[in-house]
Structures are given as C-alpha cells and as structure tokens.
PDB file of N, CA and C in Angstrom:
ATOM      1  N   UNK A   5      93.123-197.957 -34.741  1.00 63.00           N
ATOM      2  CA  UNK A   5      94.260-197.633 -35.554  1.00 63.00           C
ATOM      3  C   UNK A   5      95.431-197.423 -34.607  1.00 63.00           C
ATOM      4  N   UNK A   6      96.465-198.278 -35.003  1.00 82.00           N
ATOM      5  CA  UNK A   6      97.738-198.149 -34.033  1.00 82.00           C
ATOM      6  C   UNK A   6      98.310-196.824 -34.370  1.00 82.00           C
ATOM      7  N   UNK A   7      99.495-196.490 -33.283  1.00 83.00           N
ATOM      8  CA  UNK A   7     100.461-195.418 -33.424  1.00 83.00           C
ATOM      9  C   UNK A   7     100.897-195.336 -34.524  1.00 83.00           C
ATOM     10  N   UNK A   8     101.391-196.274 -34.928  1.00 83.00           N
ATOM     11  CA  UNK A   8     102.640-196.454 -36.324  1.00 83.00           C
ATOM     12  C   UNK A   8     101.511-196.227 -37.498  1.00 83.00           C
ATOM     13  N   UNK A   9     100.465-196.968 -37.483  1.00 85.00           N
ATOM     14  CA  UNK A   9      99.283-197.020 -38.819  1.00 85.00           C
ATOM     15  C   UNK A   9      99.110-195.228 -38.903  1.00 85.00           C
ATOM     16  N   UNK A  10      98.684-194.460 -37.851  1.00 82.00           N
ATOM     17  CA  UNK A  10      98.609-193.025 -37.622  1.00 82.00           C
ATOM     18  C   UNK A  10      99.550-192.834 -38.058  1.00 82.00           C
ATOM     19  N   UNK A  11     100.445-192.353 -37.780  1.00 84.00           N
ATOM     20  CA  UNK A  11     101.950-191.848 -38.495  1.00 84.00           C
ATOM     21  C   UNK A  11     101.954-192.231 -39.968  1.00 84.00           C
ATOM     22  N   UNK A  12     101.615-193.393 -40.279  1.00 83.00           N
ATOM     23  CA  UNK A  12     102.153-193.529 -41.902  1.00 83.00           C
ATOM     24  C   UNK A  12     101.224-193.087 -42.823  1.00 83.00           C
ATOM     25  N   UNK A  13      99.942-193.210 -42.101  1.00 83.00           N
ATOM     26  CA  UNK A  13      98.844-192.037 -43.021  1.00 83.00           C
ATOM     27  C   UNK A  13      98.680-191.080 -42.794  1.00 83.00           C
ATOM     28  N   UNK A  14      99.307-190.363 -41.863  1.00 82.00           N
ATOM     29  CA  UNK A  14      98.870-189.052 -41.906  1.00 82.00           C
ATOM     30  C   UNK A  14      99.166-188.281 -42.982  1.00 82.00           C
ATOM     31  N   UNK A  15     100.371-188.432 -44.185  1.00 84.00           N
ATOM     32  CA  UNK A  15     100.310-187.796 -45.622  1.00 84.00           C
ATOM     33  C   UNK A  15      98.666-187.809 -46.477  1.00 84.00           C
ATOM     34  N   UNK A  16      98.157-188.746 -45.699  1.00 82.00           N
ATOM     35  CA  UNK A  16      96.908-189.324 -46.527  1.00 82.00           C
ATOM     36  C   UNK A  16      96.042-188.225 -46.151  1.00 82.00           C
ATOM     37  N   UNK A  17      95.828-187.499 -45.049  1.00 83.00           N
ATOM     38  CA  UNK A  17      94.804-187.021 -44.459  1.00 83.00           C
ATOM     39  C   UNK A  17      93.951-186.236 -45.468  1.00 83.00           C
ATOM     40  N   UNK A  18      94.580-185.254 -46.169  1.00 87.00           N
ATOM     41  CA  UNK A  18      94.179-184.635 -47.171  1.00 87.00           C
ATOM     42  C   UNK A  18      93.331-184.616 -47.764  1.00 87.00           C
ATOM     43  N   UNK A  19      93.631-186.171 -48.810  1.00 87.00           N
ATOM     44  CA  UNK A  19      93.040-186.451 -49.716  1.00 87.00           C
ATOM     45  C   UNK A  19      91.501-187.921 -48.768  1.00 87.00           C
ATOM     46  N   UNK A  20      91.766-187.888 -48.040  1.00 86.00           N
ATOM     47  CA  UNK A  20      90.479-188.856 -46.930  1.00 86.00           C
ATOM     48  C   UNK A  20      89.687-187.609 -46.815  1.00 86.00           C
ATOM     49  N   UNK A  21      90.352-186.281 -46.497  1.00 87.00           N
ATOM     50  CA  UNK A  21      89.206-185.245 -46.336  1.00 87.00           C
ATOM     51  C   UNK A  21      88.541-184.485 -47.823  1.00 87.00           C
ATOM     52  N   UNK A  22      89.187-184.551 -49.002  1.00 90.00           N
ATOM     53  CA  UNK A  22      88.303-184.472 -49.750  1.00 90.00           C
ATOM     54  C   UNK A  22      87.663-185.354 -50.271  1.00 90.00           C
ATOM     55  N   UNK A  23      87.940-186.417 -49.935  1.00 91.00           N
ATOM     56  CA  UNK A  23      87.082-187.737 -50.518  1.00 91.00           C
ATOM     57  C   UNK A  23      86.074-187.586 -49.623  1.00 91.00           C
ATOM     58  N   UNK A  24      85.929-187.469 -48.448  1.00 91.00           N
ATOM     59  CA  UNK A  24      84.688-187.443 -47.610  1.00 91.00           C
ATOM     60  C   UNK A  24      84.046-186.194 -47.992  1.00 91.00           C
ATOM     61  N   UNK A  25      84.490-185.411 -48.549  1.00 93.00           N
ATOM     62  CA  UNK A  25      83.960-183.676 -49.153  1.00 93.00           C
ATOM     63  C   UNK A  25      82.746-184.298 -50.218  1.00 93.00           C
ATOM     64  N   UNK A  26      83.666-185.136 -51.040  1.00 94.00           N
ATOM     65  CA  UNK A  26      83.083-185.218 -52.486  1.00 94.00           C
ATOM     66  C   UNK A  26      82.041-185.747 -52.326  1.00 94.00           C
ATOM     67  N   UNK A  27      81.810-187.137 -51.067  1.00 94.00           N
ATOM     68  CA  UNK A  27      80.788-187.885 -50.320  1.00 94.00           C
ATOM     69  C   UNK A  27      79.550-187.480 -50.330  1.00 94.00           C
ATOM     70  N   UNK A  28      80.141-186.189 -49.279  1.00 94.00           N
ATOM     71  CA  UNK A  28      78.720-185.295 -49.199  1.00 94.00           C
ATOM     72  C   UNK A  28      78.128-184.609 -50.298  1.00 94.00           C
ATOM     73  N   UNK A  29      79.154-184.275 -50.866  1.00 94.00           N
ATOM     74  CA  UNK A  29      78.600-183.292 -52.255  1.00 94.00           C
ATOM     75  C   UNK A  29      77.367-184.331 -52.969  1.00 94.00           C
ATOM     76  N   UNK A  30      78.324-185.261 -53.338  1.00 93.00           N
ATOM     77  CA  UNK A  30      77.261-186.085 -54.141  1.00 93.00           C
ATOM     78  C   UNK A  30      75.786-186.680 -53.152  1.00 93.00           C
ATOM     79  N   UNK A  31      76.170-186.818 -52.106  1.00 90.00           N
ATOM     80  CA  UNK A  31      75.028-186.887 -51.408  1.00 90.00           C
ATOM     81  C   UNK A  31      73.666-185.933 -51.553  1.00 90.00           C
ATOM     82  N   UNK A  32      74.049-184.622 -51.440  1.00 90.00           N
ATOM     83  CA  UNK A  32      73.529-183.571 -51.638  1.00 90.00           C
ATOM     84  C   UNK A  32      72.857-183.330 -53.114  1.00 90.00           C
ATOM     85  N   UNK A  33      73.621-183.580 -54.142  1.00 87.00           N
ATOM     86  CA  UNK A  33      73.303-183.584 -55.739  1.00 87.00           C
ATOM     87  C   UNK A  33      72.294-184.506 -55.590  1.00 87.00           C
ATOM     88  N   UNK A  34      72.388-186.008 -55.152  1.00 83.00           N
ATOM     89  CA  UNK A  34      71.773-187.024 -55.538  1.00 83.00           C
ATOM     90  C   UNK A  34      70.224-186.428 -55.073  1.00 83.00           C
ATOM     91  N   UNK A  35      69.987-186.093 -53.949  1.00 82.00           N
ATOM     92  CA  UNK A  35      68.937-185.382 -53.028  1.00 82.00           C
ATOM     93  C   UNK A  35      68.339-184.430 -53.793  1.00 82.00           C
ATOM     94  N   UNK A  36      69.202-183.493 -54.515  1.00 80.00           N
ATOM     95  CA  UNK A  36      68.510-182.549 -55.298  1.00 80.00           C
ATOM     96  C   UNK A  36      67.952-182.991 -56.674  1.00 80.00           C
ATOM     97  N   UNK A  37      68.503-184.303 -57.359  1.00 78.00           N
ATOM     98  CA  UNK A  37      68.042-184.818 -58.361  1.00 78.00           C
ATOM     99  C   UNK A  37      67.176-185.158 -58.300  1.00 78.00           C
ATOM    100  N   UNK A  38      66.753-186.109 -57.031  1.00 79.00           N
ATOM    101  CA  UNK A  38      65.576-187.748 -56.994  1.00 79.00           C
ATOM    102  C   UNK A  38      64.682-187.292 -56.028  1.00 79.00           C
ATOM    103  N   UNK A  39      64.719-186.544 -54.944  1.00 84.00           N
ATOM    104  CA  UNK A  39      64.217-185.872 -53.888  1.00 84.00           C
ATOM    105  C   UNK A  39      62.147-185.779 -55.017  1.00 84.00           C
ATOM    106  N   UNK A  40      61.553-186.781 -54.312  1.00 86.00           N
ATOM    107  CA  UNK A  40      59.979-186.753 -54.876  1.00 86.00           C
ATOM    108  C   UNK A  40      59.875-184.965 -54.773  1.00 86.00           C
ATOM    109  N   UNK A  41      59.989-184.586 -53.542  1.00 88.00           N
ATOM    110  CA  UNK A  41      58.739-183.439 -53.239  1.00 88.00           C
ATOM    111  C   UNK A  41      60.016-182.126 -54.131  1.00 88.00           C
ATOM    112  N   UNK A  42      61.511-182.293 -54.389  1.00 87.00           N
ATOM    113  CA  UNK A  42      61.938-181.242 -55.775  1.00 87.00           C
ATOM    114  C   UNK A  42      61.377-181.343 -56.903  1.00 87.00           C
ATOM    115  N   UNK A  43      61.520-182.870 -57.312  1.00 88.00           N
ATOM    116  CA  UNK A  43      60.766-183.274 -58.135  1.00 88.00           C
ATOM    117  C   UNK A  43      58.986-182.696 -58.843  1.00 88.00           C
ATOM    118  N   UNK A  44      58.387-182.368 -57.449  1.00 90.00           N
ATOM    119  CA  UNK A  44      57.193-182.381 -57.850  1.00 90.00           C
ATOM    120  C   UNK A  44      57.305-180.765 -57.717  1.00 90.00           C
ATOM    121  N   UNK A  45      58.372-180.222 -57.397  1.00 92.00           N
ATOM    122  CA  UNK A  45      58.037-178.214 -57.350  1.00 92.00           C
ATOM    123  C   UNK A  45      58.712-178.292 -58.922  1.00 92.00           C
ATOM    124  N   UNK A  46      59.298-178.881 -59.076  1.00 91.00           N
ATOM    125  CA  UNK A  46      60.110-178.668 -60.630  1.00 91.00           C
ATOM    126  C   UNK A  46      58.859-178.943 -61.689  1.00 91.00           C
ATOM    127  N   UNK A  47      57.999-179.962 -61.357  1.00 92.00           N
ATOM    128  CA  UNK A  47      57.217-180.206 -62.806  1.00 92.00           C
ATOM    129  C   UNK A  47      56.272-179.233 -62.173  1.00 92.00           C
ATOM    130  N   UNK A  48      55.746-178.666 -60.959  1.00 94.00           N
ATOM    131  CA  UNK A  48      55.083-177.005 -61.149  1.00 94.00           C
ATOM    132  C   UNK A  48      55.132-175.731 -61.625  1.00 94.00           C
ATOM    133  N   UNK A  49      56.520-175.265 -61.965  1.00 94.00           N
ATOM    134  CA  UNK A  49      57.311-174.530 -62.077  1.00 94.00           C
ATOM    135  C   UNK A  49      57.530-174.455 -64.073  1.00 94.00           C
ATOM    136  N   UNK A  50      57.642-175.754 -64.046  1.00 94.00           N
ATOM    137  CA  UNK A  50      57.690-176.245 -65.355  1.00 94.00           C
ATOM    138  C   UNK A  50      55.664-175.923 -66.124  1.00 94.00           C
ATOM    139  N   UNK A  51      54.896-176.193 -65.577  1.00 94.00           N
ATOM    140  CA  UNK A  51      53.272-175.929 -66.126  1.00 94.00           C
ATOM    141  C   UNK A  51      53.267-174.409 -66.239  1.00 94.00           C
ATOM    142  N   UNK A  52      54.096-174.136 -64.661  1.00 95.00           N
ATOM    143  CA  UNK A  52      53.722-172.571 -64.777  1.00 95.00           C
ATOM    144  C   UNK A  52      54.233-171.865 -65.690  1.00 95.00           C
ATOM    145  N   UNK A  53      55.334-172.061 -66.221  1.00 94.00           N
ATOM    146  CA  UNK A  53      56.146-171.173 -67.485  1.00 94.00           C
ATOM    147  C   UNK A  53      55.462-171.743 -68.513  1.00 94.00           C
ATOM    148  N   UNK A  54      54.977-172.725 -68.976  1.00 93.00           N
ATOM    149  CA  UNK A  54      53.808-173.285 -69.926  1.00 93.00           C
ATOM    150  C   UNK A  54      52.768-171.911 -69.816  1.00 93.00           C
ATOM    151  N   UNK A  55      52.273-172.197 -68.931  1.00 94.00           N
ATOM    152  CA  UNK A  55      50.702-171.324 -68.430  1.00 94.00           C
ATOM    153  C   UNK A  55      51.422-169.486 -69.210  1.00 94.00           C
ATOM    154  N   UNK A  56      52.685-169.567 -68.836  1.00 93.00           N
ATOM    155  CA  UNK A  56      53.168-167.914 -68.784  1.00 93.00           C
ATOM    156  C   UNK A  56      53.512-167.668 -70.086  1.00 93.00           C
ATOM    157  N   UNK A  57      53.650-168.863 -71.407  1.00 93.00           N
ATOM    158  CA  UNK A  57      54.345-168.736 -72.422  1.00 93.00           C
ATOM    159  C   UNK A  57      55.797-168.425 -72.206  1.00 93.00           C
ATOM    160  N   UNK A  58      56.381-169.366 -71.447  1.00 94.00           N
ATOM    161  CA  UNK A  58      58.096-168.787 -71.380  1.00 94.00           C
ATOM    162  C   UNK A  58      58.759-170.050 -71.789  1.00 94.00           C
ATOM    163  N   UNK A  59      58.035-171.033 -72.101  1.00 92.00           N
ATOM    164  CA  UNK A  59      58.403-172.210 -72.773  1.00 92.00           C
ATOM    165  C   UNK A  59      57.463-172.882 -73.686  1.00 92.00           C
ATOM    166  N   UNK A  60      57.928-173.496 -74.766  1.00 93.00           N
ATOM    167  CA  UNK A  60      56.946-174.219 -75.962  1.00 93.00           C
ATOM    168  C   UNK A  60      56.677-175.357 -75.581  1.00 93.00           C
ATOM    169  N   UNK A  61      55.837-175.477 -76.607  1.00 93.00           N
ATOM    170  CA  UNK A  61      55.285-177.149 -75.878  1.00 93.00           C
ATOM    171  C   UNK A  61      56.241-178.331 -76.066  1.00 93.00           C
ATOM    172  N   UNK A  62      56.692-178.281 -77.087  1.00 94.00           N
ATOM    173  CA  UNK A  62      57.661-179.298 -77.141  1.00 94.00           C
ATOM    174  C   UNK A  62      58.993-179.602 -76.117  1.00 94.00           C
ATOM    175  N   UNK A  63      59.058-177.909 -75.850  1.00 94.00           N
ATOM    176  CA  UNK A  63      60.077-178.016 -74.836  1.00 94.00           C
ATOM    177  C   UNK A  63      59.600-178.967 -73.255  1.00 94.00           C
ATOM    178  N   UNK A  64      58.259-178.059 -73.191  1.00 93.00           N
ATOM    179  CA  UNK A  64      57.853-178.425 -71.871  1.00 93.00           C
ATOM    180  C   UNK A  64      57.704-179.903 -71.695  1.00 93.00           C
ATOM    181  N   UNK A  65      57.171-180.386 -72.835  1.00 94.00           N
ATOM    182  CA  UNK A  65      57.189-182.294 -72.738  1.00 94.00           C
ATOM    183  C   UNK A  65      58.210-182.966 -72.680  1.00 94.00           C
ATOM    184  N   UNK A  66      59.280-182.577 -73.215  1.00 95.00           N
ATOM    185  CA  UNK A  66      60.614-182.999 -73.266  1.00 95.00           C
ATOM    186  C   UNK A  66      60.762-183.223 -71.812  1.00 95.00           C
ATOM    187  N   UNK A  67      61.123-181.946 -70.935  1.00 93.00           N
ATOM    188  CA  UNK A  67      61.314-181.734 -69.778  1.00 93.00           C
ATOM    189  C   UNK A  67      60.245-182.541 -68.729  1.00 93.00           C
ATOM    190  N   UNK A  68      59.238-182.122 -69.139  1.00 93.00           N
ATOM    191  CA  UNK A  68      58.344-182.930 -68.112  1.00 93.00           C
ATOM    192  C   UNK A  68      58.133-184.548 -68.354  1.00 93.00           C
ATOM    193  N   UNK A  69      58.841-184.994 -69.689  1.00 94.00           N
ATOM    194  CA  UNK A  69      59.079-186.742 -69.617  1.00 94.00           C
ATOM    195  C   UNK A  69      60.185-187.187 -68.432  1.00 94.00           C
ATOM    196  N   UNK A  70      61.272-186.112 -68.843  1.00 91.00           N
ATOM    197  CA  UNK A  70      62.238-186.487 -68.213  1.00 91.00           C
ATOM    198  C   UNK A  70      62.044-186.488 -66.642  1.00 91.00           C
ATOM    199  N   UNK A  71      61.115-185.421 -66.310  1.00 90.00           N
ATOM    200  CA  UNK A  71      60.875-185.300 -64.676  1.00 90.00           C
ATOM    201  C   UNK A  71      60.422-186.269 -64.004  1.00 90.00           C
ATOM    202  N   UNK A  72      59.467-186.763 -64.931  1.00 89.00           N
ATOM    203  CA  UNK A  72      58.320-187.478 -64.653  1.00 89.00           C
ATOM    204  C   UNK A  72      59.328-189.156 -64.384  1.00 89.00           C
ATOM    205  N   UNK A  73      59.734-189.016 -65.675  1.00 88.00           N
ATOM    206  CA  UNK A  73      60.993-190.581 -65.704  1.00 88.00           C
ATOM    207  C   UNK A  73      61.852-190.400 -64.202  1.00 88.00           C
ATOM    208  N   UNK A  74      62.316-189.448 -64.068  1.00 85.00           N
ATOM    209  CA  UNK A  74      63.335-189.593 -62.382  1.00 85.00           C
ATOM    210  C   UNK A  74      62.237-189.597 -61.600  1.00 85.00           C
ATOM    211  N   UNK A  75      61.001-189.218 -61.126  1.00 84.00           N
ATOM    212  CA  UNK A  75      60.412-189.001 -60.254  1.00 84.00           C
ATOM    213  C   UNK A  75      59.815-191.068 -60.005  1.00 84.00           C
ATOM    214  N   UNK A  76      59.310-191.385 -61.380  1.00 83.00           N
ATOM    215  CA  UNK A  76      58.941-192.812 -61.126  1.00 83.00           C
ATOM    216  C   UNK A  76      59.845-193.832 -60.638  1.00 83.00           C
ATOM    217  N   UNK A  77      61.343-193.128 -60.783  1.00 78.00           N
ATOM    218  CA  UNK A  77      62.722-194.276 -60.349  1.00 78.00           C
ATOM    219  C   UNK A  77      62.633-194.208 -59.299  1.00 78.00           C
ATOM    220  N   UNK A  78      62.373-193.311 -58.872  1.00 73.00           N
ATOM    221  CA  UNK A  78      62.776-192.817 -57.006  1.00 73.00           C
ATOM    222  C   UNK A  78      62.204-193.270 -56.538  1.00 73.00           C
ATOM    223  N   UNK A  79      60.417-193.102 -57.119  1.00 70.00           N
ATOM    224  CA  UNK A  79      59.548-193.424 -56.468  1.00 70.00           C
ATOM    225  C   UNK A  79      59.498-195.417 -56.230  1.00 70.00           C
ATOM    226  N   UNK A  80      59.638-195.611 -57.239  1.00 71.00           N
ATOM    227  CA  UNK A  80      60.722-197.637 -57.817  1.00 71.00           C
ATOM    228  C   UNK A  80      62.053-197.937 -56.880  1.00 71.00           C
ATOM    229  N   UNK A  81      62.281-196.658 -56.283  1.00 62.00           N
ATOM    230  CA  UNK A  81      64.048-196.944 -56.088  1.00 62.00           C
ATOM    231  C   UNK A  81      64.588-197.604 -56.641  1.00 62.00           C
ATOM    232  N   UNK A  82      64.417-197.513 -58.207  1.00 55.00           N
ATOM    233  CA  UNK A  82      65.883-197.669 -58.715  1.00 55.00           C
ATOM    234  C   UNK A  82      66.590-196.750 -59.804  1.00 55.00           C
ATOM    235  N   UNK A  83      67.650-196.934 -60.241  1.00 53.00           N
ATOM    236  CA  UNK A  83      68.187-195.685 -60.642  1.00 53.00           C
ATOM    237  C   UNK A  83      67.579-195.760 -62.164  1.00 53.00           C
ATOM    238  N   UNK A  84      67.692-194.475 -62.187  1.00 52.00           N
ATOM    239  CA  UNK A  84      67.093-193.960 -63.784  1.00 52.00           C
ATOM    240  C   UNK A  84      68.292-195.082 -65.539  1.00 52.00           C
ATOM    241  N   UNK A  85      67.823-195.307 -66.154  1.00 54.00           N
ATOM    242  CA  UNK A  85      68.400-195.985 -66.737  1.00 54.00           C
ATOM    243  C   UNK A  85      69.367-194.638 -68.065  1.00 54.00           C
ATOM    244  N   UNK A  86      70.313-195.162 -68.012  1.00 49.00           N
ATOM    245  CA  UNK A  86      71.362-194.374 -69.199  1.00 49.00           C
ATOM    246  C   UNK A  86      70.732-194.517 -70.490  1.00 49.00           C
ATOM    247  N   UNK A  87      70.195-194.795 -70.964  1.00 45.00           N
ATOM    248  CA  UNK A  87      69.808-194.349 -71.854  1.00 45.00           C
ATOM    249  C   UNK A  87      68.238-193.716 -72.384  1.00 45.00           C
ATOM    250  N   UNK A  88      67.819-193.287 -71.074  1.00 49.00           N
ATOM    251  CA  UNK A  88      66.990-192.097 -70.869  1.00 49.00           C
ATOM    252  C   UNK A  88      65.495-192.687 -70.939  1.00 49.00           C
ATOM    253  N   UNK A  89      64.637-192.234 -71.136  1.00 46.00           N
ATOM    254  CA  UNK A  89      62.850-193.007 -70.999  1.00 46.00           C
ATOM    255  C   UNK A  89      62.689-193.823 -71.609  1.00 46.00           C
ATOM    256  N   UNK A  90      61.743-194.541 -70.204  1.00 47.00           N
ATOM    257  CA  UNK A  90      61.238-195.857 -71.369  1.00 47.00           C
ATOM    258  C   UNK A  90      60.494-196.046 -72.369  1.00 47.00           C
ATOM    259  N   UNK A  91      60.370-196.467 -73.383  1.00 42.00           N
ATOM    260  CA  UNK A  91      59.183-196.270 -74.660  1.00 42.00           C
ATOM    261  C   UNK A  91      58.170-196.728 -74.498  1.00 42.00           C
ATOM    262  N   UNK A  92      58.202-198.259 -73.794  1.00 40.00           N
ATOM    263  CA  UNK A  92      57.379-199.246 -73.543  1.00 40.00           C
ATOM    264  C   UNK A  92      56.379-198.803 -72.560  1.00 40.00           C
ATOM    265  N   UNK A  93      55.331-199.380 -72.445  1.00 38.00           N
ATOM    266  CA  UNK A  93      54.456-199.443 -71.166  1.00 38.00           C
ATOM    267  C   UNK A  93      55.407-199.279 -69.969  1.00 38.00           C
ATOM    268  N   UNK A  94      55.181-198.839 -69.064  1.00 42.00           N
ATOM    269  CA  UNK A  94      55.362-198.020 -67.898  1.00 42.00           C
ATOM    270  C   UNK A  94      55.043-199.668 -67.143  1.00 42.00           C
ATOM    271  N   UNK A  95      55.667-199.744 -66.181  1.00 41.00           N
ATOM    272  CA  UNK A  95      55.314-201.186 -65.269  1.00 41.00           C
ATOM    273  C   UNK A  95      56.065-200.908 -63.615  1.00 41.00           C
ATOM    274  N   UNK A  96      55.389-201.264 -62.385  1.00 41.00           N
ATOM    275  CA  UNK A  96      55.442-201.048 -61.343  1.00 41.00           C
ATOM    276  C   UNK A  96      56.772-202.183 -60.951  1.00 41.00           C
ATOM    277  N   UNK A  97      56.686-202.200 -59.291  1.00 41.00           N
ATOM    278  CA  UNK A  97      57.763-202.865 -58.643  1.00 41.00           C
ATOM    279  C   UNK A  97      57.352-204.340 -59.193  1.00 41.00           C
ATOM    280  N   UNK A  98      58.403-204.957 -58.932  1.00 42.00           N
ATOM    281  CA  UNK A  98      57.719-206.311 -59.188  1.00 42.00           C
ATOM    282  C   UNK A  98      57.582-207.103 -57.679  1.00 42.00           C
ATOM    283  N   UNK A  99      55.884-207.769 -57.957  1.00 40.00           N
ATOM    284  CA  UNK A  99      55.275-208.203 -56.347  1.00 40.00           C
ATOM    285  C   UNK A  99      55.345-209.516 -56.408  1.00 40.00           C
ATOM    286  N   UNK A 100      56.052-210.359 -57.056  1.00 40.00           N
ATOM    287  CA  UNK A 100      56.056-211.685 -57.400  1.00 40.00           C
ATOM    288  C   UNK A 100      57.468-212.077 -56.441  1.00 40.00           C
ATOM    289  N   UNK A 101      57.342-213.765 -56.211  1.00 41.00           N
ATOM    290  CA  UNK A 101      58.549-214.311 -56.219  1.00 41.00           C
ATOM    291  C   UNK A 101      59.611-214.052 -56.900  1.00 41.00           C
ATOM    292  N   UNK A 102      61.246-213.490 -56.364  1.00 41.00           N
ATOM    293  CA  UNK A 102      62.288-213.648 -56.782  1.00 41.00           C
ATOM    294  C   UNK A 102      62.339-214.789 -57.673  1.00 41.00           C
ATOM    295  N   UNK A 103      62.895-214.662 -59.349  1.00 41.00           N
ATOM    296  CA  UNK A 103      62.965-216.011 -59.923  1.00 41.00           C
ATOM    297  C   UNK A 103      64.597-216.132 -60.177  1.00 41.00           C
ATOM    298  N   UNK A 104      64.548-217.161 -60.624  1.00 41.00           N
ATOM    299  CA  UNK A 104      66.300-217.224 -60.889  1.00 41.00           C
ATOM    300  C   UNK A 104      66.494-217.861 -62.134  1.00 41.00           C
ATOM    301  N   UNK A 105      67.450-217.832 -63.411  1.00 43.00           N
ATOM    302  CA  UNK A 105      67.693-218.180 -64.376  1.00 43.00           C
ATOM    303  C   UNK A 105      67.279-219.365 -64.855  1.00 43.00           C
ATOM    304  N   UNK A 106      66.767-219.616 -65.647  1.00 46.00           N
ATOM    305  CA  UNK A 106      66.640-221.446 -65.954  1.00 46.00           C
ATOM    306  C   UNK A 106      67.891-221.890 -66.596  1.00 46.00           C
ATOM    307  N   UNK A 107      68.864-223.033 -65.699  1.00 44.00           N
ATOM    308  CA  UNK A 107      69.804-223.283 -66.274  1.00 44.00           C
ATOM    309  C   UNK A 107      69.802-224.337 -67.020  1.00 44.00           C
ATOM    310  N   UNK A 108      70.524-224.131 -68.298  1.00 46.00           N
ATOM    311  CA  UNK A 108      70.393-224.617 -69.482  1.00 46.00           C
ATOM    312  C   UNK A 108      70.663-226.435 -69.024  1.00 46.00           C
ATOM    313  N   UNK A 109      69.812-226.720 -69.951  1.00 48.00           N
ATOM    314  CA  UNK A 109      69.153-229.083 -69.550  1.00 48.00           C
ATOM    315  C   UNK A 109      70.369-229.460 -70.603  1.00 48.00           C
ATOM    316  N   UNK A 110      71.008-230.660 -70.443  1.00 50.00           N
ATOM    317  CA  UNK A 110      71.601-231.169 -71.210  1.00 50.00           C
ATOM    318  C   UNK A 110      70.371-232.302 -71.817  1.00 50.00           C
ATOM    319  N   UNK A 111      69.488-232.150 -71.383  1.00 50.00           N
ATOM    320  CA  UNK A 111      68.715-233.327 -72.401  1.00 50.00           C
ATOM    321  C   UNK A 111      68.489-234.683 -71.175  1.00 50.00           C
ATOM    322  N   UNK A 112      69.360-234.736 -70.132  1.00 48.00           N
ATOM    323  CA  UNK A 112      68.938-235.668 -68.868  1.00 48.00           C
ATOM    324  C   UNK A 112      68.037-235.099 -68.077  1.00 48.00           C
ATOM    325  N   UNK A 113      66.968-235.443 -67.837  1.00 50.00           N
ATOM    326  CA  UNK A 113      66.231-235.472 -66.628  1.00 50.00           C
ATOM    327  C   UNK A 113      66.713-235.510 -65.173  1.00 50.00           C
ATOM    328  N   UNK A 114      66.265-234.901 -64.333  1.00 42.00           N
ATOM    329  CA  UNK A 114      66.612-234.853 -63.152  1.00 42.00           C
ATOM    330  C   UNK A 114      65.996-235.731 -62.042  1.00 42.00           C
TER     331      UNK A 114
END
C-alpha cells in the first residue's frame, strides 16, 4: 500500500476495524453453533433435564431434532438448510462421481 493509498484510507480505519471485529465474532458464534463436541455436551445436558423432569418430552424432541440436524451438517460440512429438518430419509456424503446436468437434445444426435 502506497503513501497516498495510506492517507486516503485512513478515514476508513474504523470501520476495517469493526468489520474485522464482526469477523471474529461470527467466527466464534459459528464455533459455538456447529462445534461436534458443543454439540454433543448440549444433547447431554438436554437427556439430563429429561432424566430431572425440567423439560417435557415434546420439548426435549423438538430440541434434540434440531441438535441432532446441526450436528449431522457439520458432521456433512454443509450448512444446515433454512428451512429446518429434513423429513425424508436421512442420506450421507455423496461417494459417487461429480455429475453434471443433462443438457437438453434438440432431437440431433451427436
């Protein structure tokens, strides 16, 4: 970074240092969300208030779908989907060849 480039951002500095703030923050959140081994003290924690009666069952399944759903993304690396668990059969990484679209034939042969 030249002299002059320094000088004309330095108004910027500020806001580069809370953007790198926010960086970490979310770094940190993301860690506390997807993190397997939080993950797996949270659905303990979660049986144990079961075991203690400090939560109902319905509650506790609710919660422990949802744990269970972030814990299998992480474990998938990929991100949990927006509109929350899957209904369907449960299905692993995929171990196959990359495929790619079949693009649509006009009716000529190749």
């Amino acid at each position: 970074m030249g002299l002059l480039t320094g000088i004309l951002l330095l108004p910027l500095a500020p806001v580069r240092g809370v953007a790198w703030l926010a960086e970490r923050v979310n770094e940190a959140a993301e860690h506390e969300l997807y993190d397997p081994s939080v993950l797996r003290a949270r659905l303990a924690a979660l049986n144990e208030a079961l075991d203690n009666g400090e939560i109902g069952t319905e509650e506790f399944e609710r919660e422990e779908e949802r744990l269970l759903d972030l814990l299998e993304h992480r474990l998938f690396r990929t991100p949990p989907s927006a509109a929350g668990p899957a209904t369907g059969p449960a299905t692993g990484p995929a171990t196959g060849p990359a495929t790619r679209p079949q693009e649509p034939t006009t009716g000529a042969h190749r």
